[in-house]
PDB file of C-alpha atoms and ligand atoms in Angstrom:
ATOM      1  CA  MET I  41      26.918 -21.919  10.154  1.00  0.00           C
ATOM      2  CA  SER I  42      23.538 -19.216   9.131  1.00  0.00           C
ATOM      3  CA  LEU I  43      23.387 -17.598   6.082  1.00  0.00           C
ATOM      4  CA  TYR I  44      22.598 -14.353   7.107  1.00  0.00           C
ATOM      5  CA  HIS I  45      24.154 -12.885   9.889  1.00  0.00           C
ATOM      6  CA  ASN I  46      23.873  -9.623  12.115  1.00  0.00           C
ATOM      7  CA  ALA I  47      26.811  -7.766  11.033  1.00  0.00           C
ATOM      8  CA  MET I  48      26.437  -4.735  14.526  1.00  0.00           C
ATOM      9  CA  GLU I  49      27.455  -8.221  16.190  1.00  0.00           C
ATOM     10  CA  ASP I  50      30.590  -8.050  14.960  1.00  0.00           C
ATOM     11  CA  LEU I  51      31.340  -4.451  15.282  1.00  0.00           C
ATOM     12  CA  VAL I  52      30.237  -3.960  18.748  1.00  0.00           C
ATOM     13  CA  GLU I  53      32.259  -6.705  19.600  1.00  0.00           C
ATOM     14  CA  GLU I  54      35.423  -5.461  17.779  1.00  0.00           C
ATOM     15  CA  LEU I  55      34.257  -1.957  19.431  1.00  0.00           C
ATOM     16  CA  TYR I  56      34.165  -3.532  22.737  1.00  0.00           C
ATOM     17  CA  GLU I  57      37.926  -4.745  22.238  1.00  0.00           C
ATOM     18  CA  GLU I  58      39.516  -1.762  20.858  1.00  0.00           C
ATOM     19  CA  MET I  59      37.656   0.354  24.153  1.00  0.00           C
ATOM     20  CA  TYR I  60      37.230  -1.713  27.224  1.00  0.00           C
ATOM     21  CA  GLN I  61      40.263  -0.854  28.660  1.00  0.00           C
ATOM     22  CA  GLY I  62      39.494   2.219  29.281  1.00  0.00           C
ATOM     23  CA  PHE I  63      36.164   1.686  31.057  1.00  0.00           C
ATOM     24  CA  ASP I  64      35.950   2.330  34.608  1.00  0.00           C
ATOM     25  CA  CYS I  65      33.540  -0.522  35.068  1.00  0.00           C
ATOM     26  CA  CYS I  66      34.805  -4.692  35.842  1.00  0.00           C
ATOM     27  CA  HIS I  67      36.163  -6.707  32.081  1.00  0.00           C
ATOM     28  CA  CYS I  68      34.890 -10.412  33.572  1.00  0.00           C
ATOM     29  CA  GLU I  69      32.691 -12.523  31.119  1.00  0.00           C
ATOM     30  CA  GLN I  70      29.928 -11.753  32.645  1.00  0.00           C
ATOM     31  CA  CYS I  71      29.909  -7.645  32.246  1.00  0.00           C
ATOM     32  CA  HIS I  72      31.241  -8.331  28.502  1.00  0.00           C
ATOM     33  CA  ALA I  73      27.984 -10.495  27.021  1.00  0.00           C
ATOM     34  CA  ASP I  74      25.852  -7.628  28.763  1.00  0.00           C
ATOM     35  CA  ILE I  75      27.687  -4.621  27.782  1.00  0.00           C
ATOM     36  CA  VAL I  76      27.324  -6.096  24.438  1.00  0.00           C
ATOM     37  CA  ALA I  77      24.586  -7.658  24.737  1.00  0.00           C
ATOM     38  CA  TYR I  78      22.599  -4.094  26.487  1.00  0.00           C
ATOM     39  CA  THR I  79      24.751  -2.471  22.877  1.00  0.00           C
ATOM     40  CA  LEU I  80      22.776  -4.069  21.265  1.00  0.00           C
ATOM     41  CA  ASN I  81      19.422  -3.865  22.376  1.00  0.00           C
ATOM     42  CA  GLN I  82      20.102  -0.579  21.269  1.00  0.00           C
ATOM     43  CA  LEU I  83      21.552  -0.490  18.184  1.00  0.00           C
ATOM     44  CA  PRO I  84      19.206  -0.962  15.150  1.00  0.00           C
ATOM     45  CA  GLY I  85      20.321  -5.160  13.796  1.00  0.00           C
ATOM     46  CA  LYS I  86      22.018  -5.096  10.204  1.00  0.00           C
ATOM     47  CA  TYR I  87      22.070  -8.698   8.474  1.00  0.00           C
ATOM     48  CA  VAL I  88      24.485  -9.840   6.022  1.00  0.00           C
ATOM     49  CA  VAL I  89      24.893 -13.002   3.634  1.00  0.00           C
ATOM     50  CA  THR I  90      27.781 -14.622   5.319  1.00  0.00           C
ATOM     51  CA  LYS I  91      29.331 -15.829   1.303  1.00  0.00           C
ATOM     52  CA  ALA I  92      31.808 -15.340  -0.489  1.00  0.00           C
ATOM     53  CA  GLY I  93      34.428 -12.148   1.125  1.00  0.00           C
ATOM     54  CA  GLY I  94      30.681  -9.501   0.911  1.00  0.00           C
ATOM     55  CA  ALA I  95      29.524  -9.548   4.459  1.00  0.00           C
ATOM     56  CA  ILE I  96      34.018  -8.078   5.776  1.00  0.00           C
ATOM     57  CA  SER I  97      34.044  -4.651   2.986  1.00  0.00           C
ATOM     58  CA  LYS I  98      29.645  -4.456   4.095  1.00  0.00           C
ATOM     59  CA  ALA I  99      30.469  -4.699   7.542  1.00  0.00           C
ATOM     60  CA  ASP I 100      33.443  -1.686   6.521  1.00  0.00           C
ATOM     61  CA  SER I 101      31.021   1.085   5.922  1.00  0.00           C
ATOM     62  CA  LEU I 102      29.093   0.093   8.697  1.00  0.00           C
ATOM     63  CA  ARG I 103      31.447   0.553  10.711  1.00  0.00           C
ATOM     64  CA  PHE I 104      32.121   3.966   9.349  1.00  0.00           C
ATOM     65  CA  GLN I 105      28.294   4.861   9.297  1.00  0.00           C
ATOM     66  CA  HIS I 106      27.112   3.577  12.785  1.00  0.00           C
ATOM     67  CA  ILE I 107      31.044   4.251  14.935  1.00  0.00           C
ATOM     68  CA  THR I 108      28.894   7.385  16.632  1.00  0.00           C
ATOM     69  CA  ASP I 109      26.315   5.686  17.094  1.00  0.00           C
ATOM     70  CA  ILE I 110      27.272   2.388  18.245  1.00  0.00           C
ATOM     71  CA  ARG I 111      29.704   4.070  20.769  1.00  0.00           C
ATOM     72  CA  ALA I 112      27.733   6.188  22.518  1.00  0.00           C
ATOM     73  CA  ALA I 113      25.667   3.089  23.359  1.00  0.00           C
ATOM     74  CA  MET I 114      28.346   1.256  24.538  1.00  0.00           C
ATOM     75  CA  ILE I 115      28.705   4.192  27.245  1.00  0.00           C
ATOM     76  CA  ARG I 116      25.312   3.953  28.411  1.00  0.00           C
ATOM     77  CA  ALA I 117      25.331   0.672  28.621  1.00  0.00           C
ATOM     78  CA  VAL I 118      28.982   0.130  30.497  1.00  0.00           C
ATOM     79  CA  GLN I 119      27.190   3.236  32.780  1.00  0.00           C
ATOM     80  CA  VAL I 120      24.284   0.401  33.484  1.00  0.00           C
ATOM     81  CA  VAL I 121      26.045  -2.562  33.781  1.00  0.00           C
ATOM     82  CA  LYS I 122      28.679  -0.697  36.151  1.00  0.00           C
ATOM     83  CA  ASP I 123      25.302   0.593  38.295  1.00  0.00           C
ATOM     84  CA  TYR I 124      23.445  -3.316  38.420  1.00  0.00           C
ATOM     85  CA  PRO I 125      26.519  -5.696  37.570  1.00  0.00           C
ATOM     86  CA  ARG I 126      25.182  -9.151  37.714  1.00  0.00           C
ATOM     87  CA  HIS I 127      28.060 -10.886  38.554  1.00  0.00           C
TER      88      HIS I 127
HETATM   89 ZN1   ZN V 351      32.543  -8.532  36.326  1.00  0.00          ZN
END
């Protein structure tokens, strides 16, 4: 396993799990992956070193700082995937 990791990936994935039932779009694996990838491409990478418990508390503070941006990026992503589904 790599010693570094983009914590933004976890946050986006988490938020998808929390929000997807409210999204008026397809929930298949392809659309899920497209939404997460499109969301991540709009956001800065937030790399953390994956040792001990450090990454987890860092992810919490990142979530707190970026939740509004992540949510807005995901809503844009849902719109795009809904308009141009690849499944
Ligand atoms: Zn789909």
